[in-house]
């Protein structure tokens, strides 16, 4: 007789305890390239299987039951074929050339299709917030990869500014006291 044990990794346990990092755009902008942004905690396939139920739990009531999800395998090392979610199974597929590597495509057989920017897990929180705002803004005319390129450029400028400020501070510029010249009586 054998017994099967279900092992829940600490990462999976943490995933359900932490808030879902998701921003959705309003539906009043037809033709937009993105419908929102999702910031997963990891691109490991185990974590996709662990995070997808939380994502669909939020989206199912808003968009109808999510039945299929596609990703680009360029940034997802292993892709599970099926992920059990609340009361049903979501099929997971992939498109290498046809799908932006930074996009998650969600399909509902009753309502339609949605495209989410997938923010890399290691992204600085300030940059992730900017990306979520850009992916949900009224225009949404940039692709997922375009937004990430813009965010990377913004991050490099921020880091360069911080480096210049650190040099300025180390040379006494920013924190130096300003002393008034002595008045002659």
Short mmCIF file of C-alpha atoms in Angstrom, two decimals, residues 7-18 40-51 121:
data_model
loop_
_atom_site.label_atom_id
_atom_site.label_comp_id
_atom_site.label_asym_id
_atom_site.label_seq_id
_atom_site.Cartn_x
_atom_site.Cartn_y
_atom_site.Cartn_z
CA UNK A 7 3.56 18.91 -0.49
CA UNK A 8 2.99 22.64 -0.37
CA UNK A 9 6.22 24.56 -0.69
CA UNK A 10 6.84 27.67 1.44
CA UNK A 11 6.70 29.71 -1.78
CA UNK A 12 3.20 28.41 -2.56
CA UNK A 13 2.03 29.03 1.00
CA UNK A 14 3.36 32.58 0.86
CA UNK A 15 1.71 33.25 -2.49
CA UNK A 16 -1.78 32.82 -1.12
CA UNK A 17 -1.09 34.91 1.98
CA UNK A 18 0.31 37.89 0.10
CA UNK A 40 3.90 37.72 -10.22
CA UNK A 41 6.31 36.83 -7.47
CA UNK A 42 8.25 34.33 -9.62
CA UNK A 43 8.46 33.03 -13.20
CA UNK A 44 9.03 29.48 -12.00
CA UNK A 45 6.35 27.15 -13.41
CA UNK A 46 5.50 25.93 -9.91
CA UNK A 47 4.75 29.49 -8.97
CA UNK A 48 2.65 30.04 -12.11
CA UNK A 49 0.59 27.04 -11.01
CA UNK A 50 0.41 28.50 -7.50
CA UNK A 51 -0.40 32.09 -8.54
CA UNK A 121 9.17 39.62 -10.34
#
